[in-house]
Structure formats: C-alpha cells, structure tokens
GROMACS .gro file of C-alpha atoms in nm:
model
  167
    1UNK     CA    1   3.133  -1.357 -19.156
    2UNK     CA    2   2.927  -1.098 -18.936
    3UNK     CA    3   3.066  -0.916 -18.632
    4UNK     CA    4   2.838  -1.129 -18.415
    5UNK     CA    5   3.002  -1.367 -18.196
    6UNK     CA    6   2.978  -1.733 -18.263
    7UNK     CA    7   2.930  -2.008 -17.943
    8UNK     CA    8   3.051  -2.353 -17.938
    9UNK     CA    9   2.854  -2.572 -17.782
   10UNK     CA   10   2.886  -2.639 -17.396
   11UNK     CA   11   2.719  -2.834 -17.151
   12UNK     CA   12   2.451  -2.675 -16.936
   13UNK     CA   13   2.537  -2.481 -16.636
   14UNK     CA   14   2.903  -2.470 -16.759
   15UNK     CA   15   2.933  -2.071 -16.601
   16UNK     CA   16   3.245  -1.959 -16.697
   17UNK     CA   17   3.392  -2.231 -16.859
   18UNK     CA   18   3.141  -2.126 -17.170
   19UNK     CA   19   3.299  -1.778 -17.185
   20UNK     CA   20   3.614  -1.932 -17.223
   21UNK     CA   21   3.482  -2.124 -17.527
   22UNK     CA   22   3.322  -1.843 -17.677
   23UNK     CA   23   3.474  -1.729 -18.033
   24UNK     CA   24   3.479  -1.374 -18.128
   25UNK     CA   25   3.540  -1.283 -18.493
   26UNK     CA   26   3.814  -1.039 -18.486
   27UNK     CA   27   3.696  -0.665 -18.664
   28UNK     CA   28   3.788  -0.554 -19.028
   29UNK     CA   29   4.070  -0.300 -19.059
   30UNK     CA   30   3.900  -0.120 -19.367
   31UNK     CA   31   3.593   0.038 -19.210
   32UNK     CA   32   3.716   0.365 -19.007
   33UNK     CA   33   3.642   0.710 -18.972
   34UNK     CA   34   3.833   1.004 -18.858
   35UNK     CA   35   3.732   1.299 -18.631
   36UNK     CA   36   3.919   1.594 -18.550
   37UNK     CA   37   3.742   1.786 -18.294
   38UNK     CA   38   3.408   1.627 -18.279
   39UNK     CA   39   3.422   1.694 -18.673
   40UNK     CA   40   3.425   1.404 -18.963
   41UNK     CA   41   3.726   1.522 -19.151
   42UNK     CA   42   3.708   1.326 -19.507
   43UNK     CA   43   3.765   1.007 -19.634
   44UNK     CA   44   4.084   0.809 -19.529
   45UNK     CA   45   4.239   0.528 -19.725
   46UNK     CA   46   4.451   0.481 -19.461
   47UNK     CA   47   4.531   0.554 -19.112
   48UNK     CA   48   4.843   0.354 -18.938
   49UNK     CA   49   4.832   0.239 -18.641
   50UNK     CA   50   4.863   0.448 -18.293
   51UNK     CA   51   5.145   0.340 -18.086
   52UNK     CA   52   5.256   0.352 -17.720
   53UNK     CA   53   5.583   0.276 -17.593
   54UNK     CA   54   5.674   0.262 -17.225
   55UNK     CA   55   6.082   0.273 -17.188
   56UNK     CA   56   6.241   0.102 -16.934
   57UNK     CA   57   6.567   0.095 -16.723
   58UNK     CA   58   6.742  -0.224 -16.565
   59UNK     CA   59   6.804  -0.273 -16.242
   60UNK     CA   60   6.992  -0.550 -16.097
   61UNK     CA   61   6.920  -0.664 -15.747
   62UNK     CA   62   7.218  -0.673 -15.504
   63UNK     CA   63   7.264  -0.999 -15.366
   64UNK     CA   64   7.070  -1.136 -15.682
   65UNK     CA   65   7.285  -0.990 -15.962
   66UNK     CA   66   7.128  -1.297 -16.235
   67UNK     CA   67   6.807  -1.140 -16.212
   68UNK     CA   68   6.734  -0.802 -16.376
   69UNK     CA   69   6.429  -0.617 -16.306
   70UNK     CA   70   6.287  -0.378 -16.568
   71UNK     CA   71   6.142  -0.059 -16.405
   72UNK     CA   72   5.918   0.147 -16.648
   73UNK     CA   73   6.021   0.538 -16.677
   74UNK     CA   74   5.898   0.748 -16.981
   75UNK     CA   75   5.586   0.630 -17.175
   76UNK     CA   76   5.589   0.798 -17.526
   77UNK     CA   77   5.328   0.813 -17.810
   78UNK     CA   78   5.420   0.762 -18.161
   79UNK     CA   79   5.286   0.947 -18.503
   80UNK     CA   80   4.990   0.806 -18.675
   81UNK     CA   81   4.977   0.891 -19.045
   82UNK     CA   82   4.674   0.951 -19.234
   83UNK     CA   83   4.652   0.899 -19.640
   84UNK     CA   84   4.351   1.046 -19.839
   85UNK     CA   85   4.293   1.103 -20.204
   86UNK     CA   86   4.334   1.501 -20.258
   87UNK     CA   87   4.002   1.700 -20.286
   88UNK     CA   88   3.888   2.057 -20.256
   89UNK     CA   89   3.840   2.052 -19.908
   90UNK     CA   90   4.136   2.192 -19.699
   91UNK     CA   91   4.051   2.119 -19.305
   92UNK     CA   92   4.381   1.935 -19.264
   93UNK     CA   93   4.596   2.126 -19.503
   94UNK     CA   94   4.499   2.459 -19.317
   95UNK     CA   95   4.553   2.297 -18.985
   96UNK     CA   96   4.894   2.169 -19.101
   97UNK     CA   97   4.990   2.530 -19.242
   98UNK     CA   98   4.887   2.727 -18.951
   99UNK     CA   99   5.132   2.511 -18.751
  100UNK     CA  100   5.407   2.603 -18.992
  101UNK     CA  101   5.338   2.965 -18.929
  102UNK     CA  102   5.397   2.912 -18.555
  103UNK     CA  103   4.952   2.922 -18.485
  104UNK     CA  104   5.003   2.599 -18.251
  105UNK     CA  105   4.636   2.432 -18.248
  106UNK     CA  106   4.619   2.147 -18.068
  107UNK     CA  107   4.301   1.913 -18.132
  108UNK     CA  108   4.113   1.600 -18.007
  109UNK     CA  109   4.122   1.315 -18.283
  110UNK     CA  110   3.900   0.983 -18.238
  111UNK     CA  111   4.009   0.686 -18.474
  112UNK     CA  112   3.670   0.490 -18.491
  113UNK     CA  113   3.667   0.147 -18.615
  114UNK     CA  114   3.328   0.063 -18.776
  115UNK     CA  115   3.143  -0.291 -18.803
  116UNK     CA  116   3.197  -0.496 -19.124
  117UNK     CA  117   2.889  -0.301 -19.260
  118UNK     CA  118   3.061   0.053 -19.175
  119UNK     CA  119   2.783   0.168 -18.994
  120UNK     CA  120   2.781   0.101 -18.659
  121UNK     CA  121   3.100   0.203 -18.407
  122UNK     CA  122   3.293  -0.090 -18.250
  123UNK     CA  123   3.586   0.046 -18.077
  124UNK     CA  124   3.750   0.423 -18.082
  125UNK     CA  125   4.039   0.547 -17.973
  126UNK     CA  126   4.083   0.902 -17.863
  127UNK     CA  127   4.397   1.103 -17.915
  128UNK     CA  128   4.475   1.400 -17.706
  129UNK     CA  129   4.638   1.722 -17.820
  130UNK     CA  130   4.709   1.634 -18.127
  131UNK     CA  131   4.974   1.816 -18.374
  132UNK     CA  132   5.015   1.776 -18.719
  133UNK     CA  133   5.394   1.751 -18.774
  134UNK     CA  134   5.415   1.633 -19.142
  135UNK     CA  135   5.287   1.645 -19.495
  136UNK     CA  136   5.413   1.464 -19.785
  137UNK     CA  137   5.227   1.468 -20.150
  138UNK     CA  138   5.214   1.212 -20.384
  139UNK     CA  139   5.445   1.173 -20.709
  140UNK     CA  140   5.313   1.357 -21.056
  141UNK     CA  141   5.327   1.133 -21.368
  142UNK     CA  142   5.150   1.252 -21.706
  143UNK     CA  143   5.145   0.890 -21.785
  144UNK     CA  144   4.998   0.738 -21.444
  145UNK     CA  145   4.599   0.684 -21.401
  146UNK     CA  146   4.596   0.722 -21.016
  147UNK     CA  147   4.458   0.878 -20.757
  148UNK     CA  148   4.664   1.193 -20.614
  149UNK     CA  149   4.729   1.041 -20.222
  150UNK     CA  150   4.866   1.301 -19.993
  151UNK     CA  151   4.985   1.185 -19.656
  152UNK     CA  152   4.973   1.380 -19.327
  153UNK     CA  153   5.152   1.303 -18.969
  154UNK     CA  154   5.016   1.381 -18.660
  155UNK     CA  155   5.208   1.361 -18.277
  156UNK     CA  156   4.971   1.327 -17.948
  157UNK     CA  157   5.020   1.335 -17.593
  158UNK     CA  158   4.771   1.069 -17.506
  159UNK     CA  159   4.564   0.790 -17.586
  160UNK     CA  160   4.259   0.615 -17.425
  161UNK     CA  161   4.015   0.317 -17.561
  162UNK     CA  162   3.642   0.433 -17.571
  163UNK     CA  163   3.394   0.167 -17.597
  164UNK     CA  164   3.251  -0.173 -17.420
  165UNK     CA  165   3.488  -0.460 -17.348
  166UNK     CA  166   3.265  -0.695 -17.547
  167UNK     CA  167   3.334  -0.446 -17.860
   0.00000   0.00000   0.00000
C-alpha cells in the first residue's frame, strides 16, 4: 500500500463526518535517516524510539480522600540507541571519544521518517542537546558470516515533532 490516504464513500456535504471516516495508512518504520548538526551521518539499521516521561505525584484532596489527583512534576527524556554497520567513517566514534576525554559537545539530532519509497520526509523529530553516552561493539567470531554492528547510545534534553499534522 502507498502512503496516500484512502477515503471511504460518504454522502455529499457530510463535512466533518467525512473527516472521521478517512482511513490513513500508518508509515513504515523501515525508512529513516539521522542528521547530526544538519549533516547525514552514516546509514543505520536501527534507531530505538525516543521517549519522554512525565513523572507525577499523587495528591489526595482533603474531604475527598477517595479521589487521587496526579500532579505532573519532572519531565525526563530517554536514551535513543543507534545501530549501524562498522565502516571507515568515524564521526560518531570521534564524538563519543571526545566525550570520554571530557570535551563535551552537544549536538542537535534529527530522526527523519521517510515515505515508503525512502525519498520524501514525512515526520521528523528534533532532539535537543544530544550527547553520546554509550558504545557497544559486536561479538567477533571467526565462524560467523555477519556484518559487524556497533551501537551508540545518545541522551538528549528535549524533543520536538516537526512536520505537518497530516503527515
């Protein structure tokens, strides 16, 4: 199926009711690219989903102790995991090693979801002040016939969805 919307038949002049009867195909999770400070950095086999969590505290109102209110407190942002085949390029490794040596470099990171053809951006998430915090190498085995997949973990301090609401 394509990324195009298909509409179900509706009566003429149905207006708002027609919008509720519109079927929109979900986007596939297999076409994406990653930009760091505006530059495409390698090809990734996987990018774990970004995560935002809002902690709450419970509050019982005086006189109505059977009702528990949840009051939002701290917003925290998860870690994304990037997996890619090892190549000669070293941009992510250099960024990680700079952090290891105390040279903190925070960058803007964009995760861009592409259409089913892999050509047109449909949704983009911008991560603010990203920082590499983890690297994991692959197991080496002389009998294996696999690509060497390395993994990088990035922490970030904010996220914004960019793109049209129809995307």
